[in-house]
Tab-separated table of C-alpha atoms and ligand atoms in Angstrom:
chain	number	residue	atom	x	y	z
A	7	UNK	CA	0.000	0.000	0.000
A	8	UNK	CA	1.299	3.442	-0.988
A	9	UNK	CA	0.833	6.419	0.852
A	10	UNK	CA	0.326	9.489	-1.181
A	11	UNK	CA	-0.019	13.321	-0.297
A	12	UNK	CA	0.151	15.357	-3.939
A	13	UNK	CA	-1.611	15.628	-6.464
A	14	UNK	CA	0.873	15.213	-9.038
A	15	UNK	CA	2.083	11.916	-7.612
A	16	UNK	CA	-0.961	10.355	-6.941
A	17	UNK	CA	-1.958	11.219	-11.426
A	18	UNK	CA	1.599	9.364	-11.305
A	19	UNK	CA	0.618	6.444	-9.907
A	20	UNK	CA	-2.811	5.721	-10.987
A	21	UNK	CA	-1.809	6.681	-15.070
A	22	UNK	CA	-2.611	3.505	-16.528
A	23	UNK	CA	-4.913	2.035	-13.609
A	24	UNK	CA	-8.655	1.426	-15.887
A	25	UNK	CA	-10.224	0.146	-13.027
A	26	UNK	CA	-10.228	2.375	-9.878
A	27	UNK	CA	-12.674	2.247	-7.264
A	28	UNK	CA	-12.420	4.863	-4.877
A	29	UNK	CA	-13.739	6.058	-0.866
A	30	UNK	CA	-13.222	9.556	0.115
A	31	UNK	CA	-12.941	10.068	3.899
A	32	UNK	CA	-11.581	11.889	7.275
A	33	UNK	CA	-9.885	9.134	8.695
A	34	UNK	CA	-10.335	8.051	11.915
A	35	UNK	CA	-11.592	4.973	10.348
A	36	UNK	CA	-13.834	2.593	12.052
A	37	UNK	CA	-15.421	-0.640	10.726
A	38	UNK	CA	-17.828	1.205	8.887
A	39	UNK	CA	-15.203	2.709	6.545
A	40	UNK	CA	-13.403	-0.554	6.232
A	41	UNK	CA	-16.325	-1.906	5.067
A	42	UNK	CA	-16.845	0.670	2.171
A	43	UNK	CA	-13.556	0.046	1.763
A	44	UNK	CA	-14.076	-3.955	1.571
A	45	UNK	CA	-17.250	-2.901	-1.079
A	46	UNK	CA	-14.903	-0.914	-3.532
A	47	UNK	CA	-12.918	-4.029	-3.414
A	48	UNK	CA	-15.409	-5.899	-5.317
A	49	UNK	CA	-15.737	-3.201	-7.676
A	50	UNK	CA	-12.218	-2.275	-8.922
A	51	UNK	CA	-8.318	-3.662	-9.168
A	52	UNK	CA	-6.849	-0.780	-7.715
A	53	UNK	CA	-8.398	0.818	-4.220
A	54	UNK	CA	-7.786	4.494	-3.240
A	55	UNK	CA	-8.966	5.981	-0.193
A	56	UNK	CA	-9.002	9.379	0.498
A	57	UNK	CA	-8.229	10.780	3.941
A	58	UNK	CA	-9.003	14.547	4.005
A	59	UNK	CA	-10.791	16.281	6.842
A	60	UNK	CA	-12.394	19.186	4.542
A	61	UNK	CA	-12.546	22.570	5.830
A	62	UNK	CA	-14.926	23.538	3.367
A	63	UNK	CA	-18.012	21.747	4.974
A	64	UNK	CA	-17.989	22.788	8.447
A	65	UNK	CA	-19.421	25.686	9.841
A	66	UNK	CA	-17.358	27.959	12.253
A	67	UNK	CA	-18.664	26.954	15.389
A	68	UNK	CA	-18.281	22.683	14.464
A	69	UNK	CA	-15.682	19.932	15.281
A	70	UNK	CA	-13.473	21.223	12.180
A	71	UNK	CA	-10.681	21.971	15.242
A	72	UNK	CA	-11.209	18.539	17.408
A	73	UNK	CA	-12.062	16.319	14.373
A	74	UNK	CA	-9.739	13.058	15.116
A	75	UNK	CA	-6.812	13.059	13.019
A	76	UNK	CA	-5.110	9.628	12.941
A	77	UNK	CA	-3.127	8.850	9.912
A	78	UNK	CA	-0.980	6.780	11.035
A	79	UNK	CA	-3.174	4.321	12.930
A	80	UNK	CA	-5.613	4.875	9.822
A	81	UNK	CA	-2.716	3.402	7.229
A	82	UNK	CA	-2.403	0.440	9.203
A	83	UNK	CA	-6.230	-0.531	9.437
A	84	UNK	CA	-5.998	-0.427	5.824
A	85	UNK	CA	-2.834	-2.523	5.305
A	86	UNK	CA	-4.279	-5.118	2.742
A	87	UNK	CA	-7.234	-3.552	2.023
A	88	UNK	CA	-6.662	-0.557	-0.360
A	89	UNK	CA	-3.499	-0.127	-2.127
A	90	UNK	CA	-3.141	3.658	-2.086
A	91	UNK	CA	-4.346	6.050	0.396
A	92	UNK	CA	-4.426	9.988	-0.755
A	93	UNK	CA	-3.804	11.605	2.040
A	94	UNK	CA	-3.545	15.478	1.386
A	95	UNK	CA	-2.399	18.714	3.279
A	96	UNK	CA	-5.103	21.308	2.881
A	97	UNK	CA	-2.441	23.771	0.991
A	98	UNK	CA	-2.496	20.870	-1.331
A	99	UNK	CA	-6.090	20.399	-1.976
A	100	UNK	CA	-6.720	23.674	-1.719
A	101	UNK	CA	-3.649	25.975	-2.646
A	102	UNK	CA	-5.965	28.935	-3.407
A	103	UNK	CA	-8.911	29.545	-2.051
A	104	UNK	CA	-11.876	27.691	-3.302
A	105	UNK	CA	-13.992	30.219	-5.430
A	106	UNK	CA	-15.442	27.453	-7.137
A	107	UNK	CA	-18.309	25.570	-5.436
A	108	UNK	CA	-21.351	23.361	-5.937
A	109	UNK	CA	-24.201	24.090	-4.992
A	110	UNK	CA	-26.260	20.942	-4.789
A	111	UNK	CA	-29.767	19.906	-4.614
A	112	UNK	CA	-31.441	19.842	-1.295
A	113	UNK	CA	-28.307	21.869	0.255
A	114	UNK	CA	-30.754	23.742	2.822
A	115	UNK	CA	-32.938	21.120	4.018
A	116	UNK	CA	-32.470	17.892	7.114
A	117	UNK	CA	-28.850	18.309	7.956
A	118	UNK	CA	-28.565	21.132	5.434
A	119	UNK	CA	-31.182	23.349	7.416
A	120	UNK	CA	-29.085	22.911	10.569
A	121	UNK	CA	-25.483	23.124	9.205
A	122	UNK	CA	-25.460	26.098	6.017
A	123	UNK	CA	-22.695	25.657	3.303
A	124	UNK	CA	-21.780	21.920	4.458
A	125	UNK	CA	-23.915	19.951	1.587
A	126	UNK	CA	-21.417	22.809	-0.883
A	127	UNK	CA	-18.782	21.922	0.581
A	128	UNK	CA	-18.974	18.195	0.306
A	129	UNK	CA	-20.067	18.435	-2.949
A	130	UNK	CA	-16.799	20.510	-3.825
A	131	UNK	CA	-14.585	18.642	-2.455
A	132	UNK	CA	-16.327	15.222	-3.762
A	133	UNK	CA	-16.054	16.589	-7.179
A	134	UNK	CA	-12.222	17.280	-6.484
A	135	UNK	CA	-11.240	14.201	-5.055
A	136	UNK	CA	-13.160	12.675	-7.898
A	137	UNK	CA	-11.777	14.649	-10.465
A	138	UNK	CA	-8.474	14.143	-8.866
A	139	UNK	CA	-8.667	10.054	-8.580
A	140	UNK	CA	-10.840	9.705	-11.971
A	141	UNK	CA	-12.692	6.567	-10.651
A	142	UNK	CA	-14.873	4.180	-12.467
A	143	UNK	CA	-16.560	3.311	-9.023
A	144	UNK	CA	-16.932	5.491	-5.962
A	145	UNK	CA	-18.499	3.943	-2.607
A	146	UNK	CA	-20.047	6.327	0.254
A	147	UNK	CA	-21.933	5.364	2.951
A	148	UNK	CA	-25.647	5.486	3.986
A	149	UNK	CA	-25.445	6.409	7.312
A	150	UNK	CA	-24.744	10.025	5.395
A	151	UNK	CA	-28.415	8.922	3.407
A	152	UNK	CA	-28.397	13.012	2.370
A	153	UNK	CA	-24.995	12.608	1.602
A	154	UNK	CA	-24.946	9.861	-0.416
A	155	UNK	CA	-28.173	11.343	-2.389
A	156	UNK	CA	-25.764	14.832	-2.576
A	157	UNK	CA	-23.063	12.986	-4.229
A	158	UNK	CA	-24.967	11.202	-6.504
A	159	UNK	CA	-26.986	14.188	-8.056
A	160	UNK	CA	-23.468	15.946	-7.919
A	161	UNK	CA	-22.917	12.259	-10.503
A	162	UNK	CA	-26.105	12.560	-12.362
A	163	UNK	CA	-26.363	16.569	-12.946
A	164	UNK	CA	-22.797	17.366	-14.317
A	165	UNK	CA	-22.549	13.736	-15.961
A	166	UNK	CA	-19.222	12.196	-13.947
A	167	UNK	CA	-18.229	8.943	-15.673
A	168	UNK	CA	-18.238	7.203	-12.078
A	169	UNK	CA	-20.697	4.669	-10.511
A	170	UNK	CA	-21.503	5.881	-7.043
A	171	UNK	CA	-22.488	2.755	-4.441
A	172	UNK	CA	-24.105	3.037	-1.221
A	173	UNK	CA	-22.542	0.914	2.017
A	174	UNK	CA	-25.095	-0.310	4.167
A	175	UNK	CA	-24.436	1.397	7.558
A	176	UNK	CA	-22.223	-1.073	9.996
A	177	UNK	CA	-23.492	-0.323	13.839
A	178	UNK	CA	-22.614	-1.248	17.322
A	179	UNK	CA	-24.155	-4.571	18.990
A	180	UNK	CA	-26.537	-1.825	20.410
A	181	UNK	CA	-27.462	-0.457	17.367
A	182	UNK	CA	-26.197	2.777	17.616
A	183	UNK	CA	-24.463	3.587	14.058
A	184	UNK	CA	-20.764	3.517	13.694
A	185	UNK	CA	-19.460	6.981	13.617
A	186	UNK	CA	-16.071	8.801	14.618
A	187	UNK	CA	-18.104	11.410	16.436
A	188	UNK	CA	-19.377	8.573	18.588
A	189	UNK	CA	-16.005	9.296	20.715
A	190	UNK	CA	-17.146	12.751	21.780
A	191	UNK	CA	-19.778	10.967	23.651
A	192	UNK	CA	-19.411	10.506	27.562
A	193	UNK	CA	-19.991	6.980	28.808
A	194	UNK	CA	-23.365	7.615	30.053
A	195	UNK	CA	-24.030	9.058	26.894
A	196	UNK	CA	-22.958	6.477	25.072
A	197	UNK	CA	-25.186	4.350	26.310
A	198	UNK	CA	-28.299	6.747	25.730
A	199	UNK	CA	-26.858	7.121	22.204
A	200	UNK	CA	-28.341	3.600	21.536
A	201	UNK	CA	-32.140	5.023	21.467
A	202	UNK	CA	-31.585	7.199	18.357
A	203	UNK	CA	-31.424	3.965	16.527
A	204	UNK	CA	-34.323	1.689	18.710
A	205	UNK	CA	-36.295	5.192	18.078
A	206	UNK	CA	-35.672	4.439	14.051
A	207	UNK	CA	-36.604	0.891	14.711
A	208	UNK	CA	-39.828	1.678	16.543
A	209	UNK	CA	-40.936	3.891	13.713
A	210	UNK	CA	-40.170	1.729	10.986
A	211	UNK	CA	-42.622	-1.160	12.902
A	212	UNK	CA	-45.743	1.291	13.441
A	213	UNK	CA	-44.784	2.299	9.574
A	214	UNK	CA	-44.726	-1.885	8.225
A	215	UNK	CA	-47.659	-2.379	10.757
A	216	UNK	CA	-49.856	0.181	8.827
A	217	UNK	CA	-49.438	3.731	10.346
A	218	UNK	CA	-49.650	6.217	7.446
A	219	UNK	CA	-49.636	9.316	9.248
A	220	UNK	CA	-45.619	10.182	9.539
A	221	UNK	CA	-45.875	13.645	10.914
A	222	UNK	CA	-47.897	12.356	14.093
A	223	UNK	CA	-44.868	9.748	14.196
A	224	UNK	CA	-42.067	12.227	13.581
A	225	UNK	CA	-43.712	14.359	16.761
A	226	UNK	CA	-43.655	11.362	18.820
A	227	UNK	CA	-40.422	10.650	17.691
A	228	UNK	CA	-39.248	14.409	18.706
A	229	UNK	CA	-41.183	14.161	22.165
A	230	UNK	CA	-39.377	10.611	22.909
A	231	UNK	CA	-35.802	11.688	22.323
A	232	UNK	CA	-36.374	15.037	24.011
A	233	UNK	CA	-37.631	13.535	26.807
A	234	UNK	CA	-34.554	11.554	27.265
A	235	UNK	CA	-32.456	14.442	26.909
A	236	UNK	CA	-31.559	15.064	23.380
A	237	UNK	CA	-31.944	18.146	21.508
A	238	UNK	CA	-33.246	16.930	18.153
A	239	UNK	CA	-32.782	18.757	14.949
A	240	UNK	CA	-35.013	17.278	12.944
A	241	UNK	CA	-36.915	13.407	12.513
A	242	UNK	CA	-38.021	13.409	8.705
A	243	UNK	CA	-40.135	10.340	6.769
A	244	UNK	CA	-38.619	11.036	2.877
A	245	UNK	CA	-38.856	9.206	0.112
A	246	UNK	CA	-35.589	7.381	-0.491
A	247	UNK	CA	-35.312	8.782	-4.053
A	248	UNK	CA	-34.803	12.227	-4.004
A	249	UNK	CA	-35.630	12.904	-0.255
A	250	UNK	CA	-38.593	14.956	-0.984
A	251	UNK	CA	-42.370	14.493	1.808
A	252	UNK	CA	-44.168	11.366	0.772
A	253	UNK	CA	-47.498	11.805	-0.816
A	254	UNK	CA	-49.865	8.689	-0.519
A	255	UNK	CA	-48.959	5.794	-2.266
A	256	UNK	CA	-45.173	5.592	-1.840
A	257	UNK	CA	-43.405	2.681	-0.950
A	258	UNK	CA	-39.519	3.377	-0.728
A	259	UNK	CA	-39.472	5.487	2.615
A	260	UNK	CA	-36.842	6.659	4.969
A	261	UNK	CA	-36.888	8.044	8.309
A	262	UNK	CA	-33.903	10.506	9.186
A	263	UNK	CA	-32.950	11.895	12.359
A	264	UNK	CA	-30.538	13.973	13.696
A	265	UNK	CA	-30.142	14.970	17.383
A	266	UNK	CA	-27.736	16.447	19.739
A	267	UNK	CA	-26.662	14.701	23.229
A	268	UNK	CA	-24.678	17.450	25.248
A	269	UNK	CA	-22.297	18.466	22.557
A	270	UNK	CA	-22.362	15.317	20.082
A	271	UNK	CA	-24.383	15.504	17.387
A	272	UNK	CA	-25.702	12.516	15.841
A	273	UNK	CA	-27.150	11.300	12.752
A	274	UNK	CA	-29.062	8.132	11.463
A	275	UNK	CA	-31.433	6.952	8.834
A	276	UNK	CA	-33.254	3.518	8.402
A	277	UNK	CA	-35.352	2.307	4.888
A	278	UNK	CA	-38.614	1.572	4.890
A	279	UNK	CA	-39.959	-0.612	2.108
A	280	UNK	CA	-43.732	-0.783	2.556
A	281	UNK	CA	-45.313	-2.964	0.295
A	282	UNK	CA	-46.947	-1.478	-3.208
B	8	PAF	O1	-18.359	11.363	4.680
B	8	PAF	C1	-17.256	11.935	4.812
B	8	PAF	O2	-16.358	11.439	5.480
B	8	PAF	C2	-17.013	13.263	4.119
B	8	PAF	O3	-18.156	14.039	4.110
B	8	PAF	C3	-16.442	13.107	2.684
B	8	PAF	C4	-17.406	12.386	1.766
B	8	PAF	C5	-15.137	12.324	2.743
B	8	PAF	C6	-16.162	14.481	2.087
B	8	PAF	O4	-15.258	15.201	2.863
């Protein structure tokens, strides 16, 4: 496995390569990049990952400061499982300042609404990375649901000759999703965390057992994890493509949340498929 911090060298090394598959990150992986990591496996001869922690899409009073940096211990969880990391300064990726950005769809809504200019500055620094790496296949996961559905109209609206593929979201024996934010947590809050997820679960049953109306469940949803203690940003039914309020009729749902405990903010999602 190389490790790679320009530009230059990393066109170097991947000149020639026709089958890249590639997963941007921050680092501080967990099992739930590995796993994305494990995915792009199946979809390319030659692996890059990206480890960047991207200015761009946090706002000024976020975790851009504390954000985990752990390169080192990052390169050896991937030892045998990509075969070049990218790995650049922020001089490098961004030598000037970035006067260029995308705008995507659905920027100021969910997590958009609550954090401004982070959906434009994922988006910007997807399409760099991807411009950068030129991919045939990149993986993202769905914890980040709007994310993921960011990136791929990012894809889709200025035609990128890349596959984007969604990684099911790895979580803890508890359910709560795998995230490197989950370290900010205290240990009693760790073990609240878990409810964000049996909260998901709970709505996802009434939903499959018949319950149509979702804003009566996204208020009970609010009431239950303020009650416990969070302070909840938003719990959203969506349809899965292209995030927008279900009307009757619509079978490919999913419920997003994202809520604060103390200081750690958390996000999940879970599908619902009812039947047609
Ligand atoms: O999901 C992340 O880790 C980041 O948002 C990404 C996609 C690497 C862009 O900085």
């Amino acid at each position: 496995m190389q490790l790679i911090s320009t530009v230059e060298e990393l066109r170097q090394r991947l000149c020639g390569e026709t089958s890249i598959a590639f997963v941007p990150t921050m680092g501080n992986l967990h099992e739930g990049h590995l796993d994305l990591v494990r995915i792009a496996r199946q979809h390319g001869r030659c692996v890059v990952v990206s480890i960047f922690v991207n200015p761009l899409q946090f706002g000024a009073n976020e975790d851009f400061g504390k954000y985990p940096r752990t390169l080192q211990a990052d390169c050896g969880k991937l030892e045998g499982l990509a075969d070049v990391v990218f790995a650049p300064t922020e001089r490098e990726l961004y030598p000037q300042p970035q006067q260029v950005t995308v705008e995507p769809p659905s920027a100021n809504e969910l997590c958009g609404a609550f954090r401004p200019g982070h959906f434009r500055g994922v988006a910007t620094v997807v399409l760099k990375l991807l411009n950068i790496v030129q991919p045939q296949v990149a993986v993202f996961g769905k914890k980040d649901y709007q994310q993921l559905y960011v990136v791929r109209q990012v894809a889709a609206q200025l035609n990128l000759p890349v596959e984007i593929v969604g990684g099911e979201t790895v979580r803890a024996p508890d359910g709560l999703a795998l995230s490197s934010r989950n370290q900010y947590l205290s240990a009693a809050g760790r073990t609240k965390a878990a409810f964000l997820y049996r909260m998901l679960v709970g709505m996802q049953q009434a939903m499959l057992g018949g319950e149509r109306d979702y804003p009566k469940l996204e208020r009970q949803a609010v009431e239950a994890l303020t009650a416990r203690g969070w302070q909840v940003d938003y719990v959203a039914v969506r349809t899965q493509v292209g995030l927008a309020q279900p009307e009757s009729g619509e079978c490919g749902l999913v419920i997003l949340a994202a809520a604060r405990l103390g200081e750690t903010r958390l996000i999940d999602n879970l599908e619902v498929c009812l039947k047609g």
